[in-house]
Amino acid sequence: MPLSQAQTKVRKISGVINMSSRLKEVKASIVEKQARRDEVEYFIEDLKKQDLLTAFDENVWLSMVDYLCVHKDGKVEFTFLDGNVMKIDG
């Protein structure tokens, strides 16, 4: 087999291996997102079953908020367990 044909085969095999690796990454990402979606749906259904909050509930706070930061200028940043950040001007 000429060298150029061998090189072409090696490139094709390398491409297939790369695609296979990428496919595994994408499948893992899909599984993670489906699991997260299921968690969120369960959380929403659980919230729908609860009465409207009329007072501070420590359990709700602890289940949602990771930490908050109060800045010198009065601005407050809430960092939630999912990584989202909400900023409030003071």
Tab-separated table of N, CA and C in Angstrom:
chain	number	residue	atom	x	y	z
A	1	MET	N	0.853	-1.180	0.000
A	1	MET	CA	0.000	0.000	0.000
A	1	MET	C	0.892	1.235	0.000
A	2	PRO	N	0.643	2.146	-0.901
A	2	PRO	CA	1.443	3.372	-0.962
A	2	PRO	C	1.283	4.187	0.324
A	3	LEU	N	2.277	4.997	0.580
A	3	LEU	CA	2.309	5.788	1.811
A	3	LEU	C	1.102	6.716	1.911
A	4	SER	N	0.714	7.350	0.840
A	4	SER	CA	-0.403	8.293	0.896
A	4	SER	C	-1.706	7.584	1.253
A	5	GLN	N	-1.895	6.336	0.785
A	5	GLN	CA	-3.090	5.586	1.143
A	5	GLN	C	-3.050	5.222	2.630
A	6	ALA	N	-1.894	4.840	3.119
A	6	ALA	CA	-1.742	4.509	4.536
A	6	ALA	C	-2.016	5.736	5.395
A	7	GLN	N	-1.499	6.878	4.962
A	7	GLN	CA	-1.727	8.115	5.705
A	7	GLN	C	-3.217	8.458	5.710
A	8	THR	N	-3.870	8.249	4.583
A	8	THR	CA	-5.300	8.534	4.491
A	8	THR	C	-6.073	7.632	5.446
A	9	LYS	N	-5.727	6.348	5.499
A	9	LYS	CA	-6.392	5.422	6.410
A	9	LYS	C	-6.173	5.827	7.861
A	10	VAL	N	-4.947	6.204	8.182
A	10	VAL	CA	-4.640	6.622	9.553
A	10	VAL	C	-5.460	7.858	9.918
A	11	ARG	N	-5.559	8.795	8.997
A	11	ARG	CA	-6.354	10.011	9.246
A	11	ARG	C	-7.824	9.664	9.463
A	12	LYS	N	-8.356	8.746	8.647
A	12	LYS	CA	-9.756	8.347	8.787
A	12	LYS	C	-9.984	7.674	10.139
A	13	ILE	N	-9.086	6.766	10.498
A	13	ILE	CA	-9.210	6.074	11.790
A	13	ILE	C	-9.103	7.067	12.934
A	14	SER	N	-8.173	8.000	12.821
A	14	SER	CA	-8.010	9.032	13.847
A	14	SER	C	-9.276	9.873	13.955
A	15	GLY	N	-9.865	10.207	12.817
A	15	GLY	CA	-11.107	10.977	12.818
A	15	GLY	C	-12.239	10.225	13.477
A	16	VAL	N	-12.340	8.924	13.200
A	16	VAL	CA	-13.380	8.099	13.818
A	16	VAL	C	-13.172	8.030	15.323
A	17	ILE	N	-11.944	7.876	15.772
A	17	ILE	CA	-11.642	7.820	17.203
A	17	ILE	C	-12.018	9.146	17.865
A	18	ASN	N	-11.666	10.260	17.215
A	18	ASN	CA	-12.013	11.577	17.762
A	18	ASN	C	-13.518	11.755	17.839
A	19	MET	N	-14.235	11.321	16.792
A	19	MET	CA	-15.695	11.440	16.786
A	19	MET	C	-16.300	10.563	17.873
A	20	SER	N	-15.755	9.374	18.076
A	20	SER	CA	-16.244	8.473	19.111
A	20	SER	C	-16.050	9.088	20.488
A	21	SER	N	-14.897	9.691	20.706
A	21	SER	CA	-14.608	10.354	21.975
A	21	SER	C	-15.571	11.520	22.196
A	22	ARG	N	-15.785	12.297	21.159
A	22	ARG	CA	-16.696	13.454	21.252
A	22	ARG	C	-18.126	12.987	21.495
A	23	LEU	N	-18.518	11.878	20.859
A	23	LEU	CA	-19.852	11.326	21.057
A	23	LEU	C	-20.061	10.938	22.520
A	24	LYS	N	-19.049	10.329	23.135
A	24	LYS	CA	-19.142	9.967	24.549
A	24	LYS	C	-19.304	11.208	25.416
A	25	GLU	N	-18.570	12.274	25.093
A	25	GLU	CA	-18.680	13.528	25.848
A	25	GLU	C	-20.080	14.105	25.735
A	26	VAL	N	-20.613	14.107	24.511
A	26	VAL	CA	-21.946	14.671	24.276
A	26	VAL	C	-23.007	13.847	25.000
A	27	LYS	N	-22.888	12.526	24.941
A	27	LYS	CA	-23.848	11.662	25.641
A	27	LYS	C	-23.795	11.907	27.138
A	28	ALA	N	-22.605	12.053	27.698
A	28	ALA	CA	-22.463	12.325	29.132
A	28	ALA	C	-23.094	13.666	29.483
A	29	SER	N	-22.901	14.643	28.623
A	29	SER	CA	-23.490	15.962	28.850
A	29	SER	C	-25.012	15.885	28.812
A	30	ILE	N	-25.553	15.114	27.891
A	30	ILE	CA	-27.007	14.951	27.792
A	30	ILE	C	-27.553	14.295	29.051
A	31	VAL	N	-26.877	13.274	29.530
A	31	VAL	CA	-27.318	12.585	30.740
A	31	VAL	C	-27.307	13.541	31.933
A	32	GLU	N	-26.256	14.357	32.050
A	32	GLU	CA	-26.175	15.339	33.136
A	32	GLU	C	-27.321	16.343	33.051
A	33	LYS	N	-27.589	16.831	31.846
A	33	LYS	CA	-28.660	17.828	31.675
A	33	LYS	C	-30.027	17.222	31.931
A	34	GLN	N	-30.238	15.975	31.539
A	34	GLN	CA	-31.509	15.316	31.820
A	34	GLN	C	-31.698	15.136	33.320
A	35	ALA	N	-30.625	14.765	34.011
A	35	ALA	CA	-30.705	14.601	35.463
A	35	ALA	C	-31.014	15.936	36.125
A	36	ARG	N	-30.373	16.985	35.661
A	36	ARG	CA	-30.626	18.334	36.215
A	36	ARG	C	-32.059	18.760	35.947
A	37	ARG	N	-32.550	18.481	34.731
A	37	ARG	CA	-33.935	18.813	34.388
A	37	ARG	C	-34.893	18.085	35.319
A	38	ASP	N	-34.630	16.804	35.558
A	38	ASP	CA	-35.479	16.025	36.461
A	38	ASP	C	-35.476	16.621	37.865
A	39	GLU	N	-34.302	17.043	38.346
A	39	GLU	CA	-34.203	17.671	39.668
A	39	GLU	C	-35.038	18.943	39.728
A	40	VAL	N	-34.930	19.763	38.698
A	40	VAL	CA	-35.666	21.032	38.664
A	40	VAL	C	-37.166	20.768	38.597
A	41	GLU	N	-37.581	19.810	37.764
A	41	GLU	CA	-39.009	19.492	37.667
A	41	GLU	C	-39.550	18.992	39.001
A	42	TYR	N	-38.772	18.142	39.669
A	42	TYR	CA	-39.186	17.649	40.984
A	42	TYR	C	-39.304	18.807	41.970
A	43	PHE	N	-38.332	19.706	41.944
A	43	PHE	CA	-38.340	20.865	42.841
A	43	PHE	C	-39.562	21.738	42.580
A	44	ILE	N	-39.868	21.976	41.317
A	44	ILE	CA	-41.024	22.810	40.963
A	44	ILE	C	-42.320	22.148	41.417
A	45	GLU	N	-42.453	20.851	41.188
A	45	GLU	CA	-43.651	20.133	41.635
A	45	GLU	C	-43.778	20.196	43.144
A	46	ASP	N	-42.671	20.076	43.846
A	46	ASP	CA	-42.678	20.163	45.307
A	46	ASP	C	-43.111	21.559	45.746
A	47	LEU	N	-42.622	22.585	45.058
A	47	LEU	CA	-43.011	23.962	45.393
A	47	LEU	C	-44.499	24.190	45.176
A	48	LYS	N	-45.037	23.607	44.114
A	48	LYS	CA	-46.470	23.780	43.820
A	48	LYS	C	-47.340	23.206	44.924
A	49	LYS	N	-46.846	22.209	45.630
A	49	LYS	CA	-47.606	21.565	46.697
A	49	LYS	C	-47.570	22.358	47.992
A	50	GLN	N	-46.655	23.308	48.092
A	50	GLN	CA	-46.474	24.049	49.334
A	50	GLN	C	-47.317	25.322	49.328
A	51	ASP	N	-47.619	25.766	50.534
A	51	ASP	CA	-48.324	27.042	50.680
A	51	ASP	C	-47.369	28.182	50.369
A	52	LEU	N	-47.933	29.323	50.009
A	52	LEU	CA	-47.151	30.521	49.734
A	52	LEU	C	-46.400	30.927	50.998
A	53	LEU	N	-45.132	31.251	50.840
A	53	LEU	CA	-44.343	31.679	51.996
A	53	LEU	C	-44.787	33.069	52.432
A	54	THR	N	-45.044	33.202	53.710
A	54	THR	CA	-45.408	34.507	54.262
A	54	THR	C	-44.383	34.977	55.284
A	55	ALA	N	-43.431	34.103	55.588
A	55	ALA	CA	-42.383	34.438	56.551
A	55	ALA	C	-41.109	33.727	56.122
A	56	PHE	N	-40.008	34.184	56.683
A	56	PHE	CA	-38.714	33.582	56.378
A	56	PHE	C	-38.729	32.110	56.760
A	57	ASP	N	-38.249	31.262	55.841
A	57	ASP	CA	-38.154	29.824	56.099
A	57	ASP	C	-36.699	29.411	55.910
A	58	GLU	N	-36.050	29.065	56.999
A	58	GLU	CA	-34.626	28.731	56.952
A	58	GLU	C	-34.353	27.550	56.018
A	59	ASN	N	-35.242	26.570	55.979
A	59	ASN	CA	-35.038	25.413	55.103
A	59	ASN	C	-35.066	25.802	53.631
A	60	VAL	N	-35.959	26.707	53.271
A	60	VAL	CA	-36.007	27.183	51.887
A	60	VAL	C	-34.720	27.941	51.572
A	61	TRP	N	-34.306	28.792	52.475
A	61	TRP	CA	-33.071	29.557	52.298
A	61	TRP	C	-31.883	28.625	52.071
A	62	LEU	N	-31.734	27.642	52.951
A	62	LEU	CA	-30.596	26.726	52.877
A	62	LEU	C	-30.648	25.831	51.635
A	63	SER	N	-31.841	25.588	51.115
A	63	SER	CA	-31.960	24.729	49.937
A	63	SER	C	-31.687	25.479	48.639
A	64	MET	N	-31.588	26.820	48.715
A	64	MET	CA	-31.418	27.602	47.488
A	64	MET	C	-30.170	28.468	47.470
A	65	VAL	N	-29.822	29.071	48.590
A	65	VAL	CA	-28.758	30.076	48.622
A	65	VAL	C	-27.468	29.465	49.144
A	66	ASP	N	-26.391	29.678	48.386
A	66	ASP	CA	-25.070	29.219	48.822
A	66	ASP	C	-24.494	30.234	49.801
A	67	TYR	N	-24.431	31.501	49.357
A	67	TYR	CA	-23.939	32.560	50.227
A	67	TYR	C	-24.374	33.904	49.659
A	68	LEU	N	-24.225	34.946	50.477
A	68	LEU	CA	-24.475	36.292	49.985
A	68	LEU	C	-23.324	37.179	50.398
A	69	CYS	N	-23.141	38.227	49.632
A	69	CYS	CA	-22.043	39.161	49.875
A	69	CYS	C	-22.625	40.567	49.935
A	70	VAL	N	-22.367	41.271	51.034
A	70	VAL	CA	-22.815	42.654	51.184
A	70	VAL	C	-21.592	43.540	50.987
A	71	HIS	N	-21.668	44.427	49.989
A	71	HIS	CA	-20.546	45.313	49.678
A	71	HIS	C	-20.643	46.610	50.472
A	72	LYS	N	-19.527	47.316	50.546
A	72	LYS	CA	-19.475	48.577	51.295
A	72	LYS	C	-20.499	49.590	50.796
A	73	ASP	N	-20.776	49.579	49.489
A	73	ASP	CA	-21.716	50.540	48.913
A	73	ASP	C	-23.176	50.135	49.107
A	74	GLY	N	-23.416	49.023	49.815
A	74	GLY	CA	-24.779	48.588	50.101
A	74	GLY	C	-25.327	47.583	49.110
A	75	LYS	N	-24.597	47.332	48.035
A	75	LYS	CA	-25.058	46.333	47.076
A	75	LYS	C	-24.933	44.943	47.689
A	76	VAL	N	-25.885	44.086	47.330
A	76	VAL	CA	-25.907	42.717	47.852
A	76	VAL	C	-25.923	41.752	46.681
A	77	GLU	N	-25.111	40.720	46.776
A	77	GLU	CA	-25.083	39.664	45.762
A	77	GLU	C	-25.452	38.335	46.424
A	78	PHE	N	-26.504	37.713	45.909
A	78	PHE	CA	-26.889	36.389	46.363
A	78	PHE	C	-26.324	35.380	45.378
A	79	THR	N	-25.584	34.413	45.862
A	79	THR	CA	-25.073	33.340	45.011
A	79	THR	C	-25.829	32.076	45.386
A	80	PHE	N	-26.535	31.531	44.396
A	80	PHE	CA	-27.368	30.364	44.619
A	80	PHE	C	-26.568	29.085	44.422
A	81	LEU	N	-27.090	28.000	44.942
A	81	LEU	CA	-26.396	26.717	44.864
A	81	LEU	C	-26.133	26.277	43.428
A	82	ASP	N	-26.967	26.725	42.493
A	82	ASP	CA	-26.763	26.347	41.089
A	82	ASP	C	-25.760	27.256	40.381
A	83	GLY	N	-25.187	28.220	41.112
A	83	GLY	CA	-24.182	29.100	40.533
A	83	GLY	C	-24.712	30.430	40.041
A	84	ASN	N	-26.030	30.573	39.932
A	84	ASN	CA	-26.599	31.851	39.511
A	84	ASN	C	-26.359	32.908	40.581
A	85	VAL	N	-26.223	34.145	40.128
A	85	VAL	CA	-25.977	35.277	41.032
A	85	VAL	C	-27.038	36.330	40.786
A	86	MET	N	-27.636	36.860	41.875
A	86	MET	CA	-28.589	37.943	41.776
A	86	MET	C	-28.003	39.136	42.513
A	87	LYS	N	-27.938	40.276	41.824
A	87	LYS	CA	-27.382	41.481	42.429
A	87	LYS	C	-28.507	42.450	42.731
A	88	ILE	N	-28.430	43.045	43.925
A	88	ILE	CA	-29.433	44.023	44.351
A	88	ILE	C	-28.694	45.286	44.763
A	89	ASP	N	-29.078	46.413	44.185
A	89	ASP	CA	-28.470	47.690	44.544
A	89	ASP	C	-28.980	48.128	45.907
A	90	GLY	N	-28.060	48.651	46.701
A	90	GLY	CA	-28.409	49.069	48.069
A	90	GLY	C	-28.898	50.459	48.159
